[in-house]
Tab-separated table of C-alpha atoms and ligand atoms in Angstrom:
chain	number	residue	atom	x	y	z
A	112	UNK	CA	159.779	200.605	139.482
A	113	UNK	CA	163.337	201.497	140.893
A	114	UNK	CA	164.196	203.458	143.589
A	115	UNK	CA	165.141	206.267	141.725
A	116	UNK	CA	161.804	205.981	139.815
A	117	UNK	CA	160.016	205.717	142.983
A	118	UNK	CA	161.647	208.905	144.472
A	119	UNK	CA	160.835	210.942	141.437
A	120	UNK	CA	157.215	210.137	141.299
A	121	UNK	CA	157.064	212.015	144.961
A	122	UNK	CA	158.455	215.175	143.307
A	123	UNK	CA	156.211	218.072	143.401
A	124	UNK	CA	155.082	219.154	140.203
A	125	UNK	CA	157.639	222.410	138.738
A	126	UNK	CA	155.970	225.672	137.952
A	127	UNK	CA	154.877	226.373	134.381
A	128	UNK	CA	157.789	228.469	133.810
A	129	UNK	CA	160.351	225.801	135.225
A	130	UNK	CA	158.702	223.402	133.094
A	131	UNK	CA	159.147	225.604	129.434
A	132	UNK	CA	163.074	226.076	131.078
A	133	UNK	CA	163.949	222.312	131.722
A	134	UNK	CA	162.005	221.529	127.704
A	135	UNK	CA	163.841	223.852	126.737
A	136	UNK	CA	166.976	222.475	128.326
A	137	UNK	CA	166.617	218.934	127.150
A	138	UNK	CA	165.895	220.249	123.637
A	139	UNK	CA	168.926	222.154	122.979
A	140	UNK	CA	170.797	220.025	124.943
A	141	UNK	CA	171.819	222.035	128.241
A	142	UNK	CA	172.600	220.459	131.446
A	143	UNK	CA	170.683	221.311	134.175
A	144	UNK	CA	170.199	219.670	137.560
A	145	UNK	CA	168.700	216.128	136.977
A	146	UNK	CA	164.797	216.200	139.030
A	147	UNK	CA	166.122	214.482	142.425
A	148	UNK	CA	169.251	216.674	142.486
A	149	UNK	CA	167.501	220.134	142.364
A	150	UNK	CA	164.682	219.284	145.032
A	151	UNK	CA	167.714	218.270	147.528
A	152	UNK	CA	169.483	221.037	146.727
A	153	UNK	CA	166.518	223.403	147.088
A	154	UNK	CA	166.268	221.025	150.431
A	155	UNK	CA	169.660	221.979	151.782
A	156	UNK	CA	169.219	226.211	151.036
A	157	UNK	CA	165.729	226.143	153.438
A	158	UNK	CA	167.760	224.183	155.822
A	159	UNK	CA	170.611	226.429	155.450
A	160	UNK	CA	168.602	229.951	154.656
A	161	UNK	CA	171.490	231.796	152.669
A	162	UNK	CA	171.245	235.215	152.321
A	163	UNK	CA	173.990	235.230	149.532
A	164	UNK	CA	174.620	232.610	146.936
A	165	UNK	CA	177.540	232.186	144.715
A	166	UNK	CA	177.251	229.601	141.514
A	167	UNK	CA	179.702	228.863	139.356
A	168	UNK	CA	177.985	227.479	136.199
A	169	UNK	CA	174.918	228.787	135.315
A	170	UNK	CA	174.025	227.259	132.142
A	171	UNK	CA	170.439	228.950	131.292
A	172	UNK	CA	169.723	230.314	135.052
A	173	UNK	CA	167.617	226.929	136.011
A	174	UNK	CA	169.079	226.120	139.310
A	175	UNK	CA	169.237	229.766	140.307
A	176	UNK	CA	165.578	229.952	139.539
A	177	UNK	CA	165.253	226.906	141.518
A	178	UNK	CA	167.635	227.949	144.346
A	179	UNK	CA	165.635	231.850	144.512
A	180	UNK	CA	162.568	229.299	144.962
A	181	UNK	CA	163.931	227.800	148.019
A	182	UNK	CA	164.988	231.144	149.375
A	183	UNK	CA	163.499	234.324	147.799
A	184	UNK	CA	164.702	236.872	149.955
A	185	UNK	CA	168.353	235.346	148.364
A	186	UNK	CA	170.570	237.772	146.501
A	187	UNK	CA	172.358	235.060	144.149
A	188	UNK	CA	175.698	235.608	142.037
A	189	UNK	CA	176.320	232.840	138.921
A	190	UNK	CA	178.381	232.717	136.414
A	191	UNK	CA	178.593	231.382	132.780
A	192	UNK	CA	181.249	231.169	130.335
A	193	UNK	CA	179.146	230.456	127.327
A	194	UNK	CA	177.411	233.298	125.605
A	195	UNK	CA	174.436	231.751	124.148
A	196	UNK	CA	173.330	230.294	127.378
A	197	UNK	CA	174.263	233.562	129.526
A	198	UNK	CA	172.251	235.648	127.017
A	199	UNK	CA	169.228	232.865	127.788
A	200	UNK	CA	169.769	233.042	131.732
A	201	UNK	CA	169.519	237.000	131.137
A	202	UNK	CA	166.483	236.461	129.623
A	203	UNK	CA	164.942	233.326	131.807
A	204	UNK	CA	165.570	235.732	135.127
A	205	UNK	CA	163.724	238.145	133.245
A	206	UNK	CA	160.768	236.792	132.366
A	207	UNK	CA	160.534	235.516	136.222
A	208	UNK	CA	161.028	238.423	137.189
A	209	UNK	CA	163.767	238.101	139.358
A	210	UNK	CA	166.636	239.650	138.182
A	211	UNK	CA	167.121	242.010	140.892
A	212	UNK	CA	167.957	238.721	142.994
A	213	UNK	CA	170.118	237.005	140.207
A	214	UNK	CA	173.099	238.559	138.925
A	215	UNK	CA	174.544	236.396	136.014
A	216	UNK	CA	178.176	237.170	135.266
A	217	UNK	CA	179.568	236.290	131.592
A	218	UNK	CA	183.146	234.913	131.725
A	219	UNK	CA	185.491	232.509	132.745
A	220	UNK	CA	185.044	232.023	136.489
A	221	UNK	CA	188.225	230.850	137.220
A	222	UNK	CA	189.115	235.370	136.211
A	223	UNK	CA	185.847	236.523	138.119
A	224	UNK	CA	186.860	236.746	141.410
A	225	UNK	CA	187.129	240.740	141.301
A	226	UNK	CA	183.786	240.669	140.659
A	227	UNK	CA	182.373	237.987	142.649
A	228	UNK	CA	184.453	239.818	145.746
A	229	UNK	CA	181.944	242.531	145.037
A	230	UNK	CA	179.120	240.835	146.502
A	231	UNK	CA	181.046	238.508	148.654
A	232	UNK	CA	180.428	237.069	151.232
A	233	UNK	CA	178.441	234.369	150.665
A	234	UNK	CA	176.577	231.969	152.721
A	235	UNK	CA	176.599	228.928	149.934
A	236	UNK	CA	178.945	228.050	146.916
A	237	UNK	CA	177.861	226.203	144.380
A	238	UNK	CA	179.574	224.615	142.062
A	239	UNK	CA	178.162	223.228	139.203
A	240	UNK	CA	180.880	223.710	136.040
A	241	UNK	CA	183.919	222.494	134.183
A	242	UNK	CA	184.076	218.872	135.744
A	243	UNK	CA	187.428	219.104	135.614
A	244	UNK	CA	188.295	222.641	137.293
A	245	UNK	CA	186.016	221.758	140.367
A	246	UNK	CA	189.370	221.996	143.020
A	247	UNK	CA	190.678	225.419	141.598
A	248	UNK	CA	187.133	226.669	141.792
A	249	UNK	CA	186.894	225.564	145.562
A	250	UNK	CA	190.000	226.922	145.987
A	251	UNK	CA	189.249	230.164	144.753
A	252	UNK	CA	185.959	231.006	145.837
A	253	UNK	CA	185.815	229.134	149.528
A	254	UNK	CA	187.919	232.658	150.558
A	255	UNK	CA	184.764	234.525	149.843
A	256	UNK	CA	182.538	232.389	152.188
A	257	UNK	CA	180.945	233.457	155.453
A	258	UNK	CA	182.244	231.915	158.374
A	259	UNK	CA	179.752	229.376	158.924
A	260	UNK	CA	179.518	229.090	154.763
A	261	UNK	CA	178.891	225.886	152.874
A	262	UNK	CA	179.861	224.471	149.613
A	263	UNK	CA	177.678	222.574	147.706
A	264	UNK	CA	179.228	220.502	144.526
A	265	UNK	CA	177.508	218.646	142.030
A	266	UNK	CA	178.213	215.556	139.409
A	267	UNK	CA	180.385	214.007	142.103
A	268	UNK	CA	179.531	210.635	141.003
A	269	UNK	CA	178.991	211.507	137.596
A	270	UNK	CA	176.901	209.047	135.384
A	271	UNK	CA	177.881	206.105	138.216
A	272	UNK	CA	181.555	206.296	136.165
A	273	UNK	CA	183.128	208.020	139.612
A	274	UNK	CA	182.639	204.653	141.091
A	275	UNK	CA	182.947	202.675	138.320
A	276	UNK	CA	183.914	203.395	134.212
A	277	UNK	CA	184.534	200.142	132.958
A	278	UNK	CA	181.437	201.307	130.617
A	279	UNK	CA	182.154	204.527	129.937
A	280	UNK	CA	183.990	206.017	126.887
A	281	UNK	CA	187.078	207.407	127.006
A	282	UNK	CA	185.910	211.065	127.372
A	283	UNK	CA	184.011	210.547	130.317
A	284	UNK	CA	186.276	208.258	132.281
A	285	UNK	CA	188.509	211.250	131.872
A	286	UNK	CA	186.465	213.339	133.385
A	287	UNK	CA	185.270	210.472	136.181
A	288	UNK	CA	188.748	210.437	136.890
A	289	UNK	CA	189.024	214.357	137.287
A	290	UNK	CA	185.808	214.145	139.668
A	291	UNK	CA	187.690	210.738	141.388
A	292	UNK	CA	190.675	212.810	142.731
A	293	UNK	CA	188.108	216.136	142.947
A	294	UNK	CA	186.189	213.633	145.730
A	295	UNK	CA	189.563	212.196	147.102
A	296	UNK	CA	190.893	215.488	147.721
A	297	UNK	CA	187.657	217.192	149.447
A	298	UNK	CA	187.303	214.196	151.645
A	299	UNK	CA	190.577	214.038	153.308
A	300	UNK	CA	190.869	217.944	153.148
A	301	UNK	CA	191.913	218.551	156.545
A	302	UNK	CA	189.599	222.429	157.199
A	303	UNK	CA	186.230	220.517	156.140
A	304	UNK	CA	183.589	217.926	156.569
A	305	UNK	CA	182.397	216.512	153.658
A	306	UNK	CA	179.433	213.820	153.110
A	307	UNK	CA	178.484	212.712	149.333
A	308	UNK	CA	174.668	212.136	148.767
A	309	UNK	CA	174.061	209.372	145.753
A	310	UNK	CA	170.752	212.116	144.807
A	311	UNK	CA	170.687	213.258	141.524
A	312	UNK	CA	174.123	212.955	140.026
A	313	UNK	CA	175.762	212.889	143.173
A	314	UNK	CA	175.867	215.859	145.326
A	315	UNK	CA	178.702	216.734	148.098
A	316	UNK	CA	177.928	218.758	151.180
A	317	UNK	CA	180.709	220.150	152.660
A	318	UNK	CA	181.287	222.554	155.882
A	319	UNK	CA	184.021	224.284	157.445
A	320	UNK	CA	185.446	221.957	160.779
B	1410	LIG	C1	176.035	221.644	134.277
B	1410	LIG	S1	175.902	223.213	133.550
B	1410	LIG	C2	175.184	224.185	134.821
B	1410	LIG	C3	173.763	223.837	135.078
B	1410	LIG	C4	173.040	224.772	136.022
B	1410	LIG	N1	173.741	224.911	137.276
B	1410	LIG	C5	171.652	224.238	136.282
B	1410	LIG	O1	171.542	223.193	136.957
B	1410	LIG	O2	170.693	224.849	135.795
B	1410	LIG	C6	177.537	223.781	133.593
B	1410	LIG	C7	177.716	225.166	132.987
B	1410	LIG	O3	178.956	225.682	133.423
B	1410	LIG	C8	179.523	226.431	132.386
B	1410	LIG	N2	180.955	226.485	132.656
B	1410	LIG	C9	181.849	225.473	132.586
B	1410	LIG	N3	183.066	225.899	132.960
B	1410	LIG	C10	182.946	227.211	133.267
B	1410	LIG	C11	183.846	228.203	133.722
B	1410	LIG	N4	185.148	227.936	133.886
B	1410	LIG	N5	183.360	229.445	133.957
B	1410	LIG	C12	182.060	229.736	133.765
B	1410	LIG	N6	181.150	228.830	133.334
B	1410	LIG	C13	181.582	227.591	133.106
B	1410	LIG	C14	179.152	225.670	131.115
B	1410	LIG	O4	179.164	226.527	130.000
B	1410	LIG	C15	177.765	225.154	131.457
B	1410	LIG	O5	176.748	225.990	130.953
Protein backbone atom coordinates (compact mmCIF):
# COMPACT_ATOMS: atom_id res chain seq x y z
CA UNK A 1 0.00 0.00 0.00
CA UNK A 2 1.37 3.64 -0.59
CA UNK A 3 1.42 6.33 1.55
CA UNK A 4 -1.30 8.01 0.11
CA UNK A 5 -3.29 4.71 0.31
CA UNK A 6 -2.30 4.33 3.80
CA UNK A 7 -3.48 7.89 4.80
CA UNK A 8 -6.83 7.41 3.20
CA UNK A 9 -7.69 4.22 4.88
CA UNK A 10 -7.52 6.45 8.34
CA UNK A 11 -10.24 8.73 6.90
CA UNK A 12 -13.37 8.77 8.81
CA UNK A 13 -16.17 7.46 7.05
CA UNK A 14 -18.41 10.72 5.16
CA UNK A 15 -22.02 11.09 6.11
CA UNK A 16 -24.68 9.46 3.95
CA UNK A 17 -25.45 12.63 2.34
CA UNK A 18 -21.66 13.47 1.54
CA UNK A 19 -21.42 10.14 0.20
CA UNK A 20 -24.70 10.47 -2.55
CA UNK A 21 -22.75 14.22 -3.25
CA UNK A 22 -19.13 12.92 -3.99
CA UNK A 23 -21.16 9.65 -6.37
CA UNK A 24 -22.72 12.01 -7.66
CA UNK A 25 -19.65 14.09 -8.36
CA UNK A 26 -17.55 11.38 -9.87
CA UNK A 27 -20.52 10.39 -12.06
CA UNK A 28 -21.13 13.51 -13.84
CA UNK A 29 -17.79 14.34 -13.70
CA UNK A 30 -17.43 17.40 -11.15
CA UNK A 31 -14.37 18.17 -9.30
CA UNK A 32 -14.52 18.18 -5.86
CA UNK A 33 -11.83 18.04 -3.19
CA UNK A 34 -9.90 14.69 -3.60
CA UNK A 35 -10.54 12.55 0.20
CA UNK A 36 -7.07 13.71 1.88
CA UNK A 37 -7.53 17.31 0.70
CA UNK A 38 -11.01 17.97 2.28
CA UNK A 39 -10.21 16.31 5.80
CA UNK A 40 -7.03 18.83 5.97
CA UNK A 41 -8.89 21.46 4.94
CA UNK A 42 -11.77 20.75 7.34
CA UNK A 43 -8.42 20.35 9.69
CA UNK A 44 -7.20 23.88 9.15
CA UNK A 45 -11.06 25.73 9.68
CA UNK A 46 -11.27 23.93 13.51
CA UNK A 47 -7.80 25.13 13.94
CA UNK A 48 -8.62 28.41 12.56
CA UNK A 49 -12.57 28.68 13.75
CA UNK A 50 -13.81 31.20 10.96
CA UNK A 51 -16.77 32.86 11.53
CA UNK A 52 -17.00 33.95 7.77
CA UNK A 53 -15.90 32.01 4.77
CA UNK A 54 -15.45 33.16 1.29
CA UNK A 55 -15.03 30.36 -1.70
CA UNK A 56 -14.48 31.00 -4.94
CA UNK A 57 -15.55 27.85 -6.87
CA UNK A 58 -18.21 26.02 -5.65
CA UNK A 59 -18.85 23.39 -8.07
CA UNK A 60 -22.00 21.41 -6.46
CA UNK A 61 -21.60 22.96 -2.73
CA UNK A 62 -19.31 19.78 -1.52
CA UNK A 63 -16.55 21.53 0.20
CA UNK A 64 -18.89 24.10 1.69
CA UNK A 65 -20.85 21.23 3.09
CA UNK A 66 -17.65 19.91 4.24
CA UNK A 67 -16.20 23.25 5.46
CA UNK A 68 -19.99 24.08 7.51
CA UNK A 69 -18.98 20.49 9.00
CA UNK A 70 -15.83 21.69 10.43
CA UNK A 71 -17.41 24.87 11.66
CA UNK A 72 -21.25 25.05 11.86
CA UNK A 73 -21.78 28.15 13.50
CA UNK A 74 -19.87 29.43 9.90
CA UNK A 75 -21.78 31.83 7.70
CA UNK A 76 -20.04 30.78 4.24
CA UNK A 77 -20.14 32.85 0.83
CA UNK A 78 -19.17 30.64 -2.62
CA UNK A 79 -19.43 31.23 -5.81
CA UNK A 80 -20.00 29.37 -9.16
CA UNK A 81 -19.92 30.37 -12.63
CA UNK A 82 -21.60 27.36 -14.09
CA UNK A 83 -25.34 27.12 -13.95
CA UNK A 84 -25.98 23.52 -13.85
CA UNK A 85 -23.75 22.98 -10.93
CA UNK A 86 -24.96 26.29 -9.00
CA UNK A 87 -28.58 25.14 -9.51
CA UNK A 88 -27.21 21.56 -7.83
CA UNK A 89 -25.29 23.42 -4.88
CA UNK A 90 -28.79 25.31 -4.39
CA UNK A 91 -30.28 22.23 -4.09
CA UNK A 92 -27.39 20.03 -2.14
CA UNK A 93 -27.49 23.03 0.73
CA UNK A 94 -31.00 22.40 0.71
CA UNK A 95 -31.52 19.13 1.31
CA UNK A 96 -28.80 19.55 4.31
CA UNK A 97 -30.44 21.93 5.44
CA UNK A 98 -28.09 24.52 5.65
CA UNK A 99 -28.72 27.13 3.46
CA UNK A 100 -29.13 29.78 5.90
CA UNK A 101 -25.21 29.23 6.46
CA UNK A 102 -24.31 28.89 2.66
CA UNK A 103 -24.96 31.55 0.33
CA UNK A 104 -24.04 30.37 -3.27
CA UNK A 105 -23.57 33.25 -5.69
CA UNK A 106 -24.04 32.51 -9.62
CA UNK A 107 -21.48 34.41 -11.74
CA UNK A 108 -18.17 35.12 -12.69
CA UNK A 109 -16.21 35.79 -9.51
CA UNK A 110 -13.68 37.73 -10.88
CA UNK A 111 -17.37 40.64 -11.23
CA UNK A 112 -18.68 39.54 -7.67
CA UNK A 113 -16.91 41.56 -5.49
CA UNK A 114 -20.01 44.02 -4.88
CA UNK A 115 -21.58 41.28 -3.61
CA UNK A 116 -19.09 39.38 -1.79
CA UNK A 117 -18.26 43.04 -0.01
CA UNK A 118 -21.73 42.50 1.34
CA UNK A 119 -20.82 39.93 3.71
CA UNK A 120 -17.21 40.76 3.92
CA UNK A 121 -15.11 40.36 6.05
CA UNK A 122 -14.03 37.14 6.10
CA UNK A 123 -11.91 35.08 8.27
CA UNK A 124 -10.81 32.39 5.36
CA UNK A 125 -10.60 32.58 1.44
CA UNK A 126 -10.76 29.84 -0.42
CA UNK A 127 -9.91 29.39 -3.57
CA UNK A 128 -10.72 26.56 -5.42
CA UNK A 129 -11.50 27.76 -9.37
CA UNK A 130 -10.21 28.68 -12.78
CA UNK A 131 -6.56 27.24 -12.36
CA UNK A 132 -5.47 29.82 -14.24
CA UNK A 133 -7.14 33.08 -12.59
CA UNK A 134 -5.90 31.94 -9.04
CA UNK A 135 -3.52 35.47 -8.66
CA UNK A 136 -6.37 37.93 -9.80
CA UNK A 137 -8.67 36.09 -7.46
CA UNK A 138 -6.12 36.57 -4.49
CA UNK A 139 -5.77 39.80 -5.54
CA UNK A 140 -9.20 40.69 -5.46
CA UNK A 141 -10.66 39.11 -2.61
CA UNK A 142 -7.51 39.20 0.07
CA UNK A 143 -8.98 43.14 0.51
CA UNK A 144 -12.04 41.63 2.03
CA UNK A 145 -10.13 39.56 4.70
CA UNK A 146 -10.07 40.12 8.44
CA UNK A 147 -6.97 41.20 9.79
CA UNK A 148 -5.70 38.08 11.05
CA UNK A 149 -7.51 36.31 7.73
CA UNK A 150 -6.12 33.35 5.86
CA UNK A 151 -6.14 32.13 2.38
CA UNK A 152 -6.41 28.76 1.62
CA UNK A 153 -5.65 27.62 -2.25
CA UNK A 154 -6.03 24.41 -3.74
CA UNK A 155 -4.54 22.25 -6.90
CA UNK A 156 -1.20 23.90 -6.21
CA UNK A 157 0.61 20.94 -7.36
CA UNK A 158 -1.89 19.87 -9.65
CA UNK A 159 -1.81 16.14 -10.84
CA UNK A 160 2.23 16.15 -9.69
CA UNK A 161 2.57 18.27 -13.30
CA UNK A 162 3.45 21.62 -10.99
CA UNK A 163 6.61 19.83 -10.23
CA UNK A 164 6.99 17.96 -13.07
CA UNK A 165 4.88 17.68 -16.78
CA UNK A 166 7.11 15.83 -18.83
CA UNK A 167 3.86 13.40 -18.81
CA UNK A 168 1.29 15.55 -19.07
CA UNK A 169 -0.59 16.72 -22.23
CA UNK A 170 -0.41 19.85 -23.51
CA UNK A 171 -3.59 21.22 -21.81
CA UNK A 172 -2.55 20.53 -18.50
CA UNK A 173 1.07 21.56 -18.61
CA UNK A 174 -0.60 24.80 -19.52
CA UNK A 175 -2.35 25.01 -16.74
CA UNK A 176 0.75 23.44 -14.43
CA UNK A 177 2.49 26.24 -15.74
CA UNK A 178 -0.31 28.84 -14.74
CA UNK A 179 -0.30 27.16 -11.11
CA UNK A 180 3.94 27.18 -11.45
CA UNK A 181 4.12 31.05 -11.54
CA UNK A 182 0.58 31.14 -9.27
CA UNK A 183 3.10 29.23 -6.49
CA UNK A 184 6.21 31.38 -7.51
CA UNK A 185 4.43 34.47 -7.03
CA UNK A 186 2.61 33.65 -3.51
CA UNK A 187 5.87 32.42 -2.17
CA UNK A 188 8.07 35.33 -2.62
CA UNK A 189 5.02 37.74 -2.09
CA UNK A 190 6.55 40.04 0.24
CA UNK A 191 2.88 40.78 2.84
CA UNK A 192 2.56 36.82 3.41
CA UNK A 193 3.76 33.51 4.64
CA UNK A 194 3.04 30.81 2.62
CA UNK A 195 3.73 26.88 3.21
CA UNK A 196 2.46 24.23 0.42
CA UNK A 197 1.14 20.88 1.91
CA UNK A 198 1.67 17.80 -0.80
CA UNK A 199 -2.25 16.60 0.81
CA UNK A 200 -4.72 16.08 -1.58
CA UNK A 201 -3.82 17.93 -4.73
CA UNK A 202 -1.64 20.20 -3.07
CA UNK A 203 -2.94 22.73 -0.75
CA UNK A 204 -1.20 26.29 0.15
CA UNK A 205 -1.67 27.94 3.50
CA UNK A 206 -0.97 31.31 3.49
CA UNK A 207 -1.13 34.24 6.31
CA UNK A 208 -0.68 37.80 6.46
CA UNK A 209 3.29 38.66 7.91
C1 LIG B 1 -12.62 22.38 -8.61
S1 LIG B 1 -14.25 22.93 -8.80
C2 LIG B 1 -14.71 23.40 -7.17
C3 LIG B 1 -14.87 22.23 -6.26
C4 LIG B 1 -15.45 22.56 -4.91
N1 LIG B 1 -14.70 23.59 -4.24
C5 LIG B 1 -15.46 21.31 -4.05
O1 LIG B 1 -14.36 20.86 -3.67
O2 LIG B 1 -16.55 20.79 -3.80
C6 LIG B 1 -14.03 24.48 -9.53
C7 LIG B 1 -15.34 25.21 -9.83
O3 LIG B 1 -15.05 26.57 -10.04
C8 LIG B 1 -15.90 27.07 -11.03
N2 LIG B 1 -15.25 28.25 -11.57
C9 LIG B 1 -14.13 28.31 -12.33
N3 LIG B 1 -13.81 29.58 -12.60
C10 LIG B 1 -14.75 30.36 -12.00
C11 LIG B 1 -14.96 31.75 -11.91
N4 LIG B 1 -14.16 32.62 -12.54
N5 LIG B 1 -16.03 32.19 -11.20
C12 LIG B 1 -16.86 31.33 -10.59
N6 LIG B 1 -16.71 29.98 -10.63
C13 LIG B 1 -15.67 29.51 -11.31
C14 LIG B 1 -16.04 25.92 -12.02
O4 LIG B 1 -17.24 26.03 -12.75
C15 LIG B 1 -16.03 24.71 -11.10
O5 LIG B 1 -17.33 24.26 -10.78
Amino acid sequence: MDQEAYLRSLLPESSDHMQQIEKFAEDHNVPIMEPLGIHFLQQMIRLKKPERILEIGAAIGYSALRMLEAAPDSRIVTIERDEIRYEEAKRNVQEADASEHIHILYGDALDMSEKVAEHAPYDLLFIDAAKGKYEEFFDLYTPFLSEDGVIISDNVLFKGFVADDSEASKRMAKLAKKIRNYNEWLTSHPDYHTTIIPIGDGVAITTKK
